[in-house]
Coordinates of C-alpha atoms in Angstrom, one line a residue:
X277 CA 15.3 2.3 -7.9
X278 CA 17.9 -0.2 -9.5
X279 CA 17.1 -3.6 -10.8
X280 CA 18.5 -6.8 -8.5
X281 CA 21.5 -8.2 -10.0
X282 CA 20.5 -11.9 -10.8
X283 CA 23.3 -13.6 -9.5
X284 CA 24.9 -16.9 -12.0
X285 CA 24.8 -19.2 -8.8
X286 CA 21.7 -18.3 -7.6
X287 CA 20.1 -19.3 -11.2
X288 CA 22.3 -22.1 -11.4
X289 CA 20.7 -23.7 -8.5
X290 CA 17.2 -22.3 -9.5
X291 CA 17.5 -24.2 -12.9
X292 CA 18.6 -27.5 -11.1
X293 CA 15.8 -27.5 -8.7
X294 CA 13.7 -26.5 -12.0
X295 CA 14.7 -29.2 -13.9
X296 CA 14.5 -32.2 -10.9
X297 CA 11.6 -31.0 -9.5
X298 CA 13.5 -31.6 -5.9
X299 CA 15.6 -29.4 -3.7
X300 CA 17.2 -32.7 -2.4
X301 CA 18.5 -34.0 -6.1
X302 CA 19.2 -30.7 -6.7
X303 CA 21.3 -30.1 -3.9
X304 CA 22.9 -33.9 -5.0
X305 CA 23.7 -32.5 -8.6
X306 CA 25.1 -29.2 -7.2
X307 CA 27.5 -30.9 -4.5
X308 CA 25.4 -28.9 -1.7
X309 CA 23.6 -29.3 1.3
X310 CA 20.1 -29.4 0.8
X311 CA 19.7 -26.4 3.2
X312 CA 22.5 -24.5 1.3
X313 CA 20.3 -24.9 -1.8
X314 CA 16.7 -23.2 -0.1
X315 CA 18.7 -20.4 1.2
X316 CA 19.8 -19.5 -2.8
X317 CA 16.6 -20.3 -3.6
X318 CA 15.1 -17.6 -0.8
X319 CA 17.7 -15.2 -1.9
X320 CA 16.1 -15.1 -5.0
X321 CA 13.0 -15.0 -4.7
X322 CA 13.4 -12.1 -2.3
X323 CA 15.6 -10.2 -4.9
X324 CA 12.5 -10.5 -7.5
X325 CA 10.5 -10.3 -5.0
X326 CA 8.2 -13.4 -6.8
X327 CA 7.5 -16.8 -5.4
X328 CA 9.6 -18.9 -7.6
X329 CA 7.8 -22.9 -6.3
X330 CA 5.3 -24.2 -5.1
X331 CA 6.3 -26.7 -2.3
X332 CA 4.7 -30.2 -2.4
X333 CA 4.9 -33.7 -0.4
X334 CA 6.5 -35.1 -3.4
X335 CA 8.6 -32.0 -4.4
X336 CA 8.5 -28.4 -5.5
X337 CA 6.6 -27.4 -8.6
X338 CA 7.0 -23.9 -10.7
X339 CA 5.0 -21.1 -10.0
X340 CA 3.7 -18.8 -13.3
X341 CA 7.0 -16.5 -12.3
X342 CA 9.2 -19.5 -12.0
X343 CA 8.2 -20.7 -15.5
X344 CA 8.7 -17.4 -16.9
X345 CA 12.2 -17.0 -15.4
X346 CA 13.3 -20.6 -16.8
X347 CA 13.5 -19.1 -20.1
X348 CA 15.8 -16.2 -19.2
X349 CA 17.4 -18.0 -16.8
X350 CA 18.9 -20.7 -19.6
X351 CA 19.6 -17.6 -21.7
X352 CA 21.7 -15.9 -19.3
X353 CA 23.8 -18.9 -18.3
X354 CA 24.6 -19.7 -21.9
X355 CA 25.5 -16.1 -22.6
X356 CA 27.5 -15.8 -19.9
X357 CA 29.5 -19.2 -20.9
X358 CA 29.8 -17.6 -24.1
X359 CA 31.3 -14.3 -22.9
X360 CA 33.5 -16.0 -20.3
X361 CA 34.9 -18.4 -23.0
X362 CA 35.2 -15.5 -26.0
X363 CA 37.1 -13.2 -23.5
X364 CA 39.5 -16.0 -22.3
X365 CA 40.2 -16.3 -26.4
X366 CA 39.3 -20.2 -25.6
X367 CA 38.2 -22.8 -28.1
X368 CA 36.3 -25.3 -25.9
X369 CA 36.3 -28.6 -27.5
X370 CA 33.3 -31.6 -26.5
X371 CA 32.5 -34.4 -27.2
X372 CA 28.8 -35.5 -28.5
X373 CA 27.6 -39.0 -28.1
X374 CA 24.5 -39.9 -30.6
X375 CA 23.2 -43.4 -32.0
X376 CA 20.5 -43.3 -34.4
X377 CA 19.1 -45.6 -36.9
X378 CA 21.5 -47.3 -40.0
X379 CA 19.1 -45.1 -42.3
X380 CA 19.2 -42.1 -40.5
X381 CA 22.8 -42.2 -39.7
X382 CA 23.7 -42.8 -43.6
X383 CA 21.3 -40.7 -45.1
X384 CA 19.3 -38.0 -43.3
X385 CA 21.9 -37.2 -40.4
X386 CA 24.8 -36.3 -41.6
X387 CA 24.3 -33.1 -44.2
X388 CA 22.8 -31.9 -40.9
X389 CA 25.8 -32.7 -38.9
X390 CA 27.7 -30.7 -41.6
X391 CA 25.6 -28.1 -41.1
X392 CA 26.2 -28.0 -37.5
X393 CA 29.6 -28.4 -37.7
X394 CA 29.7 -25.1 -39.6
X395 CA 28.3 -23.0 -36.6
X396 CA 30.2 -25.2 -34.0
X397 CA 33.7 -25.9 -35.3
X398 CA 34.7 -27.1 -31.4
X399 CA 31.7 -29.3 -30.9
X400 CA 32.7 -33.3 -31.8
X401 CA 29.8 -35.8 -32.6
X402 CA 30.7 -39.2 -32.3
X403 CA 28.0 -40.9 -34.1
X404 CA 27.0 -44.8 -33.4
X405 CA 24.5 -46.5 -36.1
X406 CA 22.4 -49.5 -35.6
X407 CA 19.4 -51.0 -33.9
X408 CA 18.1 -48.5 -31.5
X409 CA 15.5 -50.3 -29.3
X410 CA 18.1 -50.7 -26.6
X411 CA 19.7 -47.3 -27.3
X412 CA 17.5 -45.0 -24.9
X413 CA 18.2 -47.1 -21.7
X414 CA 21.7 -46.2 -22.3
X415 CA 21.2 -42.6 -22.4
X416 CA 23.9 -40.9 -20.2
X417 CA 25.9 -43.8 -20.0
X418 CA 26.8 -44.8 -23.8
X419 CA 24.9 -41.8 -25.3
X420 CA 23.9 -38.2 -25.1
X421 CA 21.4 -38.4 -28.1
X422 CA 19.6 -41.0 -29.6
X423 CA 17.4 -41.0 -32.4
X424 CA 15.3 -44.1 -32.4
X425 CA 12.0 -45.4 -34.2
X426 CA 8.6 -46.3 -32.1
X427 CA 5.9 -47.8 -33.1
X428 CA 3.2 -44.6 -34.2
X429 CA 1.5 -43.2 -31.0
X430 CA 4.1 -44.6 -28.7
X431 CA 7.7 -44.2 -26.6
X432 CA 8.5 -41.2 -24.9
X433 CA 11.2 -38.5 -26.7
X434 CA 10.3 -35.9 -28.7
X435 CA 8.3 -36.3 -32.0
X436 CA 10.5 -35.5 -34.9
X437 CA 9.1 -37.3 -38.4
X438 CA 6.2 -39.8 -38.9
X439 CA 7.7 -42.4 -41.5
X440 CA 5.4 -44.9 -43.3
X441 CA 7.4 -48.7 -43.5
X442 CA 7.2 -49.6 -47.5
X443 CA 8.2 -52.7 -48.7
X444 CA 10.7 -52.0 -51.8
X445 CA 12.5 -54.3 -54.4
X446 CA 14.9 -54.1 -57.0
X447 CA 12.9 -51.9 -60.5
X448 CA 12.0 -55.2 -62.3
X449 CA 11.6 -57.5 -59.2
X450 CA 8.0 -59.5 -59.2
X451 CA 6.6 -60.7 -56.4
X452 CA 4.9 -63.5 -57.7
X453 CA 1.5 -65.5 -57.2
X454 CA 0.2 -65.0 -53.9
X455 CA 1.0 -68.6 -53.1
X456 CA 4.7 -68.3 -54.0
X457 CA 7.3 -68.4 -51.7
X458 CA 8.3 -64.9 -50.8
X459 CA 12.0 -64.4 -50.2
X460 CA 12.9 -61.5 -47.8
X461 CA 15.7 -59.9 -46.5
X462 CA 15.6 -58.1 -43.3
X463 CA 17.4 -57.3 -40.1
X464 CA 18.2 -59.0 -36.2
X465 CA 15.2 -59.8 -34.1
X466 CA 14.5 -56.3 -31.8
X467 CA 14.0 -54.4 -35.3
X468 CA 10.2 -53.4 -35.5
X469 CA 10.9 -53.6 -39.5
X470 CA 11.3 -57.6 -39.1
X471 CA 8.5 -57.9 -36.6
X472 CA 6.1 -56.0 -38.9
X473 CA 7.0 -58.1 -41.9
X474 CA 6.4 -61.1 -40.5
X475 CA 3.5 -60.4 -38.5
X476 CA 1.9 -58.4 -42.1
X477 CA 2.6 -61.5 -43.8
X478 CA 1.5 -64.1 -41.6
X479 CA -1.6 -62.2 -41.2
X480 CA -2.3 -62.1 -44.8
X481 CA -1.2 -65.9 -45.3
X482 CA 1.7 -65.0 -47.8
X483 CA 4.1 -67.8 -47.6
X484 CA 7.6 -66.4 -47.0
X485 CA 11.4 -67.2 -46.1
X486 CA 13.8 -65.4 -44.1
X487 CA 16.6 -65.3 -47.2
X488 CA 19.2 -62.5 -46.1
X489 CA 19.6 -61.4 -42.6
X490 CA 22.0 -58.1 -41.7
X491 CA 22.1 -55.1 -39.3
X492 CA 23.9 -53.3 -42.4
X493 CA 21.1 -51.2 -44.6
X494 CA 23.7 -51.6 -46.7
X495 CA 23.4 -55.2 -47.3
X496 CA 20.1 -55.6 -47.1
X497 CA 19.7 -52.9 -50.0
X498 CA 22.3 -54.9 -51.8
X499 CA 20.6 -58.2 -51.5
X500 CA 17.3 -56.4 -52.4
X501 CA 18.9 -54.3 -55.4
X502 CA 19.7 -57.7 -57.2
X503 CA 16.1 -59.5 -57.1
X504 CA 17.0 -61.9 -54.4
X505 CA 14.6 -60.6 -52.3
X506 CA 12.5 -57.7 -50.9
X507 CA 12.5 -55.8 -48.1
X508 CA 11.5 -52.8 -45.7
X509 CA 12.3 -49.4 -46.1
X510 CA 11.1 -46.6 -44.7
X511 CA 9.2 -44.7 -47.2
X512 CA 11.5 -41.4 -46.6
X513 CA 14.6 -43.4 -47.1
X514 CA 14.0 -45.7 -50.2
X515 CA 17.1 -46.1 -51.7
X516 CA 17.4 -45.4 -55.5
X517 CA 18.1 -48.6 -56.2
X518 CA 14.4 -49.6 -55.3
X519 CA 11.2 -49.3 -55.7
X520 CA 7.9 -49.4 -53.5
X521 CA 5.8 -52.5 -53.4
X522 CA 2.4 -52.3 -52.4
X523 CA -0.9 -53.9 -52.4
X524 CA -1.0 -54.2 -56.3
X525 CA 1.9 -56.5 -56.0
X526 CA 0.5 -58.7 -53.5
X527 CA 1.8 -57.7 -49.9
X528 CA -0.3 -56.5 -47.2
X529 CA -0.1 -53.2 -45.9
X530 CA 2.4 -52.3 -43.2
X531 CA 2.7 -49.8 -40.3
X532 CA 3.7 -46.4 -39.7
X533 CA 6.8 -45.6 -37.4
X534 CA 7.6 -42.4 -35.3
X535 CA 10.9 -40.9 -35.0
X536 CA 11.6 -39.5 -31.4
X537 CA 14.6 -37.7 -30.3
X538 CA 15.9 -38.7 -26.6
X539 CA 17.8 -36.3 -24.8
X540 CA 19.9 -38.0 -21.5
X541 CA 19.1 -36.0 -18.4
X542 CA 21.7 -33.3 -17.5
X543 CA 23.1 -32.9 -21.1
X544 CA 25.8 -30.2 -21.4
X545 CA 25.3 -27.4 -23.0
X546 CA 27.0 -29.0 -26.6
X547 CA 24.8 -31.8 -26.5
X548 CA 21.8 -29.4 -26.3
X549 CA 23.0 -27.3 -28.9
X550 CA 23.3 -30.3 -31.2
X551 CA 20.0 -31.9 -30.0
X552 CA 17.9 -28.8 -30.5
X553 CA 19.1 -28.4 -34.3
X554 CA 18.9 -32.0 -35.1
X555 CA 14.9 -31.5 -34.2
X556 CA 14.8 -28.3 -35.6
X557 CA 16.4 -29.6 -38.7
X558 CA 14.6 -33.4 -39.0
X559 CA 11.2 -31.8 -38.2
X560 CA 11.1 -29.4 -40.8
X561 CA 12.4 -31.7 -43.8
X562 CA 9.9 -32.5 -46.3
X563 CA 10.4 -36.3 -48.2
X564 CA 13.4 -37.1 -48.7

């Protein structure tokens, strides 16, 4: 007896019912009628002979067999965009869209972009730096990636890195008496770093000034790196120039962030090449 062919557009429109948990979206993404969609679905299932979902009120769900065919399914599709595109003698070029962190984007990202670019020659990554609170509600629209920091135990993405927020000054800076006025240089409200200060200080009853504000790490570390003030780094990215402050000197302990990546729904198949090393990569550094 010979094995069923599996058929590319029957497991195209098994992964997209898969991945929306809907024959209806599905059928949406695929430019299909929704009953055009359950008859490949059928097909299939008849050809493996397995129920593939489980049908719901609010949707379908994936049986043990569906789940298990997921994996291959992915597998097969890429390897078959591989061959098509190696036989044709074609260099597909994309574009990647990420925003991450000032940090992160200066310090930690790009040896692994190299990296990347080493395998993937035709693959572009157009990188954005800054404050990335607002970044993953812009996912498919400004971004493909983002990289962004959450408070410890919180926001959705996947877990990459737990980073501890340090305060750091320049090598012979001295924070003073605890009643001194404590100049500090930080970044634009909507940057947990500046919430944290503040709200560790305040707590503590540290008097304190707002002296330098700048979305650039650069400037702040500049600022920092000359005793004009201190400020908060994460403790995986101090810069050289500085070094860790802690309760010795005077300042109150300060929060731990998690780094999450967020993948926009639908990415193509570059974006998910870049976002899976990029976790693969950040997750298995050790300190920086």
């Amino acid at each position: 007896m010979t094995s069923p062919d599996l058929d590319p557009d029957l497991l195209k429109a098994f992964l997209a019912v898969a991945e929306h948990r809907s024959i209806t979206r599905a059928a949406a993404i695929l430019n299909r009628t929704q009953s055009a969609v359950s008859v490949q679905i059928r097909r299939l299932e008849e050809r493996l002979d397995v129920r593939l979902f489980h049908r719901t009120r609010s949707g379908v769900t994936l049986s043990a067999a569906g789940q298990e065919l997921l994996v291959y399914a992915k597998r097969l599709l890429e390897l078959n965009a591989e061959a098509v595109d190696a036989l044709r003698g074609r260099k597909r070029e994309a574009t990647v869209r990420l925003g991450v962190m000032d940090d992160y984007g200066t310090i930690v990202v790009p040896p692994l972009l190299a990296q990347f670019a080493k395998s993937h020659p035709e693959i572009r990554v157009e990188i954005e730096t800054g404050l990335t609170a607002p970044m993953p509600a812009r996912l498919g629209e400004a971004y493909d990636l983002v990289i962004a920091m959450h408070p410890e135990g919180h926001g959705d993405g996947e877990l990459l890195r737990r980073e501890q927020a340090v305060w750091a000054a320049a090598a012979s800076y001295s924070a003073g008496a605890p009643h001194d006025m404590l100049p500090v240089a930080l970044y634009p409200l909507g940057c947990l770093f500046r919430q944290w200060a503040a709200d560790a200080l305040d707590a503590a009853g540290r008097p304190w000034r707002l002296a330098f504000v700048s979305q650039s790490l650069a400037a702040v570390e500049a600022i920092a790196a000359q005793g004009l003030a201190i400020t908060v780094v994460k403790a995986g990215t101090l810069p050289p120039r500085l070094r860790v402050l802690s309760e010795r000197d005077g300042l109150p302990p300060l929060p731990a962030a998690d780094i999450r990546l967020h993948r926009a729904r639908n990415l193509s198949r570059p974006a998910a090449l870049l976002a899976d090393h990029l976790q693969r990569a950040i997750s298995e550094l050790s300190a920086i």
